[in-house]
mmCIF file of C-alpha atoms in Angstrom:
data_model
loop_
_atom_site.group_PDB
_atom_site.id
_atom_site.type_symbol
_atom_site.label_atom_id
_atom_site.label_comp_id
_atom_site.label_asym_id
_atom_site.label_seq_id
_atom_site.Cartn_x
_atom_site.Cartn_y
_atom_site.Cartn_z
ATOM 1 C CA UNK X 1 -59.645 -96.731 -57.506
ATOM 2 C CA UNK X 2 -58.413 -93.157 -57.723
ATOM 3 C CA UNK X 3 -57.649 -92.198 -61.311
ATOM 4 C CA UNK X 4 -56.370 -89.275 -63.314
ATOM 5 C CA UNK X 5 -57.122 -89.123 -67.019
ATOM 6 C CA UNK X 6 -55.345 -87.144 -69.704
ATOM 7 C CA UNK X 7 -55.451 -87.222 -73.488
ATOM 8 C CA UNK X 8 -52.078 -88.614 -74.545
ATOM 9 C CA UNK X 9 -51.873 -86.393 -77.616
ATOM 10 C CA UNK X 10 -49.812 -85.316 -79.353
ATOM 11 C CA UNK X 11 -51.340 -81.890 -79.181
ATOM 12 C CA UNK X 12 -49.851 -79.703 -81.892
ATOM 13 C CA UNK X 13 -50.152 -75.919 -81.770
ATOM 14 C CA UNK X 14 -48.437 -73.189 -83.818
ATOM 15 C CA UNK X 15 -45.920 -70.916 -82.157
ATOM 16 C CA UNK X 16 -47.640 -67.998 -80.442
ATOM 17 C CA UNK X 17 -50.966 -69.804 -79.991
ATOM 18 C CA UNK X 18 -52.632 -70.878 -76.725
ATOM 19 C CA UNK X 19 -52.123 -74.511 -75.780
ATOM 20 C CA UNK X 20 -54.898 -76.033 -73.662
ATOM 21 C CA UNK X 21 -54.170 -79.190 -71.692
ATOM 22 C CA UNK X 22 -56.940 -81.004 -69.857
ATOM 23 C CA UNK X 23 -57.189 -83.464 -67.002
ATOM 24 C CA UNK X 24 -60.077 -85.181 -65.225
ATOM 25 C CA UNK X 25 -59.962 -87.038 -61.921
ATOM 26 C CA UNK X 26 -62.154 -89.523 -60.158
ATOM 27 C CA UNK X 27 -62.680 -88.292 -56.591
ATOM 28 C CA UNK X 28 -64.553 -85.178 -55.511
ATOM 29 C CA UNK X 29 -62.673 -85.085 -52.203
ATOM 30 C CA UNK X 30 -59.371 -84.336 -53.880
ATOM 31 C CA UNK X 31 -57.181 -81.770 -52.187
ATOM 32 C CA UNK X 32 -54.624 -80.282 -54.579
ATOM 33 C CA UNK X 33 -53.635 -80.494 -58.209
ATOM 34 C CA UNK X 34 -50.275 -80.236 -59.891
ATOM 35 C CA UNK X 35 -48.946 -79.721 -63.380
ATOM 36 C CA UNK X 36 -45.490 -81.056 -64.196
ATOM 37 C CA UNK X 37 -43.549 -80.589 -67.412
ATOM 38 C CA UNK X 38 -41.240 -83.387 -68.505
ATOM 39 C CA UNK X 39 -38.748 -83.122 -71.316
ATOM 40 C CA UNK X 40 -37.657 -86.407 -72.846
ATOM 41 C CA UNK X 41 -35.265 -88.242 -70.527
ATOM 42 C CA UNK X 42 -35.482 -85.554 -67.828
ATOM 43 C CA UNK X 43 -37.169 -85.274 -64.450
ATOM 44 C CA UNK X 44 -40.752 -84.030 -64.072
ATOM 45 C CA UNK X 45 -40.531 -80.303 -63.289
ATOM 46 C CA UNK X 46 -43.261 -78.725 -61.158
ATOM 47 C CA UNK X 47 -44.677 -75.712 -62.995
ATOM 48 C CA UNK X 48 -47.935 -74.991 -61.144
ATOM 49 C CA UNK X 49 -50.266 -76.207 -58.463
ATOM 50 C CA UNK X 50 -53.819 -75.189 -57.630
ATOM 51 C CA UNK X 51 -56.188 -76.065 -54.793
ATOM 52 C CA UNK X 52 -59.122 -73.629 -55.050
ATOM 53 C CA UNK X 53 -61.789 -73.432 -57.718
ATOM 54 C CA UNK X 54 -61.068 -70.857 -60.379
ATOM 55 C CA UNK X 55 -57.958 -69.666 -62.170
ATOM 56 C CA UNK X 56 -54.380 -69.282 -61.032
ATOM 57 C CA UNK X 57 -51.919 -67.438 -63.249
ATOM 58 C CA UNK X 58 -48.128 -67.549 -63.307
ATOM 59 C CA UNK X 59 -46.475 -65.868 -66.239
ATOM 60 C CA UNK X 60 -47.624 -67.525 -69.454
ATOM 61 C CA UNK X 61 -49.263 -70.370 -67.532
ATOM 62 C CA UNK X 62 -52.812 -70.458 -66.150
ATOM 63 C CA UNK X 63 -54.212 -73.374 -64.193
ATOM 64 C CA UNK X 64 -57.980 -73.726 -64.013
ATOM 65 C CA UNK X 65 -59.825 -75.886 -61.492
ATOM 66 C CA UNK X 66 -63.469 -76.908 -61.421
ATOM 67 C CA UNK X 67 -64.048 -79.306 -58.537
ATOM 68 C CA UNK X 68 -67.741 -79.803 -59.309
ATOM 69 C CA UNK X 69 -66.832 -81.100 -62.750
ATOM 70 C CA UNK X 70 -63.677 -82.831 -61.466
ATOM 71 C CA UNK X 71 -61.643 -81.072 -64.104
ATOM 72 C CA UNK X 72 -58.332 -79.225 -64.091
ATOM 73 C CA UNK X 73 -56.646 -77.603 -67.063
ATOM 74 C CA UNK X 74 -53.438 -75.822 -67.969
ATOM 75 C CA UNK X 75 -53.315 -73.013 -70.505
ATOM 76 C CA UNK X 76 -50.038 -71.930 -72.023
ATOM 77 C CA UNK X 77 -50.203 -68.533 -73.706
ATOM 78 C CA UNK X 78 -47.840 -67.453 -76.489
ATOM 79 C CA UNK X 79 -46.602 -71.035 -76.892
ATOM 80 C CA UNK X 80 -42.940 -71.423 -77.774
ATOM 81 C CA UNK X 81 -41.102 -74.366 -79.354
ATOM 82 C CA UNK X 82 -39.304 -74.739 -75.999
ATOM 83 C CA UNK X 83 -42.685 -75.591 -74.430
ATOM 84 C CA UNK X 84 -42.706 -78.835 -76.428
ATOM 85 C CA UNK X 85 -42.715 -81.538 -73.757
ATOM 86 C CA UNK X 86 -44.994 -83.979 -71.978
ATOM 87 C CA UNK X 87 -47.279 -82.351 -69.413
ATOM 88 C CA UNK X 88 -48.255 -84.473 -66.441
ATOM 89 C CA UNK X 89 -51.326 -83.848 -64.305
ATOM 90 C CA UNK X 90 -51.055 -85.107 -60.712
ATOM 91 C CA UNK X 91 -53.626 -85.134 -57.932
ATOM 92 C CA UNK X 92 -53.317 -85.306 -54.169
ATOM 93 C CA UNK X 93 -56.507 -87.238 -53.436
ATOM 94 C CA UNK X 94 -56.324 -87.284 -49.702
ATOM 95 C CA UNK X 95 -57.311 -84.600 -47.224
ATOM 96 C CA UNK X 96 -54.022 -84.706 -45.331
ATOM 97 C CA UNK X 97 -51.078 -82.868 -46.789
ATOM 98 C CA UNK X 98 -48.124 -85.133 -47.250
ATOM 99 C CA UNK X 99 -49.525 -88.018 -49.227
ATOM 100 C CA UNK X 100 -48.584 -89.546 -52.553
ATOM 101 C CA UNK X 101 -49.570 -88.061 -55.881
ATOM 102 C CA UNK X 102 -51.599 -89.945 -58.461
ATOM 103 C CA UNK X 103 -50.481 -89.151 -61.998
ATOM 104 C CA UNK X 104 -52.099 -89.188 -65.382
ATOM 105 C CA UNK X 105 -50.208 -90.636 -68.333
ATOM 106 C CA UNK X 106 -49.372 -87.184 -69.622
ATOM 107 C CA UNK X 107 -50.137 -85.176 -72.746
ATOM 108 C CA UNK X 108 -47.411 -84.642 -75.307
ATOM 109 C CA UNK X 109 -47.377 -81.052 -76.579
ATOM 110 C CA UNK X 110 -45.653 -80.053 -79.786
ATOM 111 C CA UNK X 111 -45.284 -76.349 -80.586
ATOM 112 C CA UNK X 112 -44.580 -75.838 -84.265
ATOM 113 C CA UNK X 113 -42.347 -72.911 -85.251
ATOM 114 C CA UNK D 1 -30.570 -74.961 -53.470
ATOM 115 C CA UNK D 2 -29.505 -78.308 -54.902
ATOM 116 C CA UNK D 3 -32.257 -80.446 -56.338
ATOM 117 C CA UNK D 4 -33.073 -84.096 -55.814
ATOM 118 C CA UNK D 5 -30.290 -86.306 -57.098
ATOM 119 C CA UNK D 6 -30.388 -89.978 -58.023
ATOM 120 C CA UNK D 7 -27.725 -92.537 -58.759
ATOM 121 C CA UNK D 8 -27.122 -94.291 -61.074
ATOM 122 C CA UNK D 9 -28.812 -92.644 -64.035
ATOM 123 C CA UNK D 10 -28.955 -95.965 -65.875
ATOM 124 C CA UNK D 11 -28.568 -99.581 -64.805
ATOM 125 C CA UNK D 12 -28.664 -102.674 -66.967
ATOM 126 C CA UNK D 13 -28.725 -105.990 -65.115
ATOM 127 C CA UNK D 14 -29.686 -109.568 -65.778
ATOM 128 C CA UNK D 15 -32.703 -111.268 -64.335
ATOM 129 C CA UNK D 16 -31.918 -112.590 -60.876
ATOM 130 C CA UNK D 17 -29.287 -109.990 -60.067
ATOM 131 C CA UNK D 18 -29.530 -107.313 -57.394
ATOM 132 C CA UNK D 19 -29.595 -103.574 -57.964
ATOM 133 C CA UNK D 20 -29.546 -100.718 -55.459
ATOM 134 C CA UNK D 21 -30.800 -97.272 -56.391
ATOM 135 C CA UNK D 22 -29.949 -94.181 -54.376
ATOM 136 C CA UNK D 23 -31.803 -90.917 -53.846
ATOM 137 C CA UNK D 24 -30.575 -87.753 -52.139
ATOM 138 C CA UNK D 25 -33.505 -85.427 -51.395
ATOM 139 C CA UNK D 26 -33.426 -81.659 -51.183
ATOM 140 C CA UNK D 27 -31.823 -80.629 -47.897
ATOM 141 C CA UNK D 28 -34.424 -80.076 -45.198
ATOM 142 C CA UNK D 29 -37.143 -82.103 -46.912
ATOM 143 C CA UNK D 30 -38.474 -84.650 -44.447
ATOM 144 C CA UNK D 31 -40.758 -86.338 -46.987
ATOM 145 C CA UNK D 32 -39.183 -88.660 -49.528
ATOM 146 C CA UNK D 33 -41.165 -90.607 -52.121
ATOM 147 C CA UNK D 34 -40.270 -93.339 -54.567
ATOM 148 C CA UNK D 35 -42.258 -93.645 -57.795
ATOM 149 C CA UNK D 36 -41.880 -95.829 -60.862
ATOM 150 C CA UNK D 37 -42.870 -95.463 -64.484
ATOM 151 C CA UNK D 38 -42.996 -98.569 -66.615
ATOM 152 C CA UNK D 39 -43.178 -98.347 -70.407
ATOM 153 C CA UNK D 40 -46.449 -96.875 -71.629
ATOM 154 C CA UNK D 41 -47.895 -96.396 -68.167
ATOM 155 C CA UNK D 42 -48.301 -93.510 -65.774
ATOM 156 C CA UNK D 43 -45.927 -92.711 -62.929
ATOM 157 C CA UNK D 44 -47.009 -94.800 -59.936
ATOM 158 C CA UNK D 45 -46.297 -94.423 -56.250
ATOM 159 C CA UNK D 46 -44.147 -97.001 -54.470
ATOM 160 C CA UNK D 47 -43.542 -95.699 -50.959
ATOM 161 C CA UNK D 48 -43.219 -92.658 -48.722
ATOM 162 C CA UNK D 49 -40.745 -91.893 -45.935
ATOM 163 C CA UNK D 50 -41.154 -89.236 -43.301
ATOM 164 C CA UNK D 51 -37.638 -88.743 -42.038
ATOM 165 C CA UNK D 52 -36.413 -92.303 -41.446
ATOM 166 C CA UNK D 53 -39.854 -93.880 -40.975
ATOM 167 C CA UNK D 54 -41.895 -95.599 -43.652
ATOM 168 C CA UNK D 55 -45.194 -93.695 -43.723
ATOM 169 C CA UNK D 56 -46.829 -95.609 -46.566
ATOM 170 C CA UNK D 57 -45.479 -98.540 -48.550
ATOM 171 C CA UNK D 58 -48.765 -99.557 -50.136
ATOM 172 C CA UNK D 59 -47.364 -99.172 -53.645
ATOM 173 C CA UNK D 60 -44.460 -101.588 -53.254
ATOM 174 C CA UNK D 61 -45.131 -104.394 -55.748
ATOM 175 C CA UNK D 62 -43.739 -107.306 -53.719
ATOM 176 C CA UNK D 63 -41.131 -108.297 -51.157
ATOM 177 C CA UNK D 64 -38.332 -108.236 -53.700
ATOM 178 C CA UNK D 65 -38.256 -104.474 -53.162
ATOM 179 C CA UNK D 66 -36.643 -103.060 -50.025
ATOM 180 C CA UNK D 67 -36.347 -99.367 -49.250
ATOM 181 C CA UNK D 68 -34.376 -97.761 -46.474
ATOM 182 C CA UNK D 69 -33.694 -94.237 -45.275
ATOM 183 C CA UNK D 70 -31.215 -94.541 -42.459
ATOM 184 C CA UNK D 71 -30.721 -91.310 -40.553
ATOM 185 C CA UNK D 72 -33.488 -89.606 -42.450
ATOM 186 C CA UNK D 73 -31.254 -88.295 -45.213
ATOM 187 C CA UNK D 74 -30.646 -90.270 -48.389
ATOM 188 C CA UNK D 75 -32.664 -93.326 -49.321
ATOM 189 C CA UNK D 76 -31.891 -96.562 -51.120
ATOM 190 C CA UNK D 77 -34.213 -98.862 -53.022
ATOM 191 C CA UNK D 78 -32.955 -102.407 -53.513
ATOM 192 C CA UNK D 79 -34.454 -104.881 -55.933
ATOM 193 C CA UNK D 80 -33.448 -108.480 -55.191
ATOM 194 C CA UNK D 81 -33.736 -110.605 -57.258
ATOM 195 C CA UNK D 82 -34.662 -108.447 -60.236
ATOM 196 C CA UNK D 83 -37.284 -109.672 -62.701
ATOM 197 C CA UNK D 84 -37.998 -108.548 -66.269
ATOM 198 C CA UNK D 85 -41.125 -106.662 -65.210
ATOM 199 C CA UNK D 86 -39.088 -104.468 -62.871
ATOM 200 C CA UNK D 87 -37.718 -102.553 -65.852
ATOM 201 C CA UNK D 88 -38.722 -98.910 -65.910
ATOM 202 C CA UNK D 89 -37.720 -95.492 -64.648
ATOM 203 C CA UNK D 90 -37.549 -95.092 -60.877
ATOM 204 C CA UNK D 91 -38.106 -91.557 -59.657
ATOM 205 C CA UNK D 92 -37.482 -90.098 -56.253
ATOM 206 C CA UNK D 93 -39.253 -86.971 -55.046
ATOM 207 C CA UNK D 94 -39.047 -84.918 -51.876
ATOM 208 C CA UNK D 95 -41.158 -82.311 -50.157
ATOM 209 C CA UNK D 96 -41.304 -80.224 -47.006
ATOM 210 C CA UNK D 97 -44.147 -80.580 -44.529
ATOM 211 C CA UNK D 98 -46.805 -78.435 -46.178
ATOM 212 C CA UNK D 99 -50.531 -78.322 -46.675
ATOM 213 C CA UNK D 100 -50.352 -78.783 -50.424
ATOM 214 C CA UNK D 101 -47.351 -81.082 -50.659
ATOM 215 C CA UNK D 102 -45.374 -79.713 -53.591
ATOM 216 C CA UNK D 103 -43.074 -82.554 -54.573
ATOM 217 C CA UNK D 104 -39.814 -82.052 -56.439
ATOM 218 C CA UNK D 105 -38.520 -84.870 -58.560
ATOM 219 C CA UNK D 106 -35.098 -86.221 -59.297
ATOM 220 C CA UNK D 107 -33.926 -87.192 -62.794
ATOM 221 C CA UNK D 108 -34.747 -90.847 -62.294
ATOM 222 C CA UNK D 109 -32.855 -94.095 -62.678
ATOM 223 C CA UNK D 110 -33.605 -96.058 -65.821
ATOM 224 C CA UNK D 111 -33.477 -99.755 -64.907
ATOM 225 C CA UNK D 112 -33.335 -102.389 -67.604
ATOM 226 C CA UNK D 113 -33.577 -106.043 -66.601
ATOM 227 C CA UNK D 114 -32.524 -108.464 -69.345
#
C-alpha cells in the first residue's frame, strides 16, 4: 500500500515567519513529489514539484527532498495571511511519467496577522 | 491558457438517481484523471485517460461508475444508481506527456447524495 502522511494541523505561524510543512511517503522508488495549495472550496493549485534530492527554490517557497529518509518538506518564507490554506503533498510513486498521484490528507496552515 | 473546468459545481441528488459530471481539460493535455475526496479523507485516484483510452481504472470503486472520453477531449463520469457513500468532491486533473507529470486540477464537483 503506497501512502503519504502529513500532519493535519492546524499549523499556526505569525505573519513574516517561516512556515515548515512536512510529508513522509512509503516507497523508496518514488519518482516525483508535488505540493498543492488548496483554499477552502477551491481547486488544488500546483505550487511546486521536486524530483532530485536537495532543495528547490521558487520565490518564497522552498521544497526539500530527502529520498533516503523518504521525506519531503515545503518551507514558506515571510508567511502572509494570504498563505493560509491547506497544503497537500502528492507523490508519483511509479517510475513511468504519466501515472496517478497519491495524496496526503493535507496540512492546514494559518498565518496570523 | 484556460484551466481545467468542471460542471456542475454542485449536485444534490437522491439515492438511486443518476448523475453525470463533466470535465474539460486544458487544451492539448492528453492525460485526464478523475479523483475523489470524501469527507475527512485524502484525495484518491479513480481513473486515468490517455486521449480517449482508459489507461488505468484501478481506483473506480464499483460498476456503478462509468467514465468516458469520446474523441479525447472532454470527459464524463456517470454514477448510476447513486448511493449515500458516493457523496464527496470529484476532481478532474489534466497533464501533458511529461517525465514528471505535473497535473492541473479543476475546481471540482461537490456531489451530495441524500
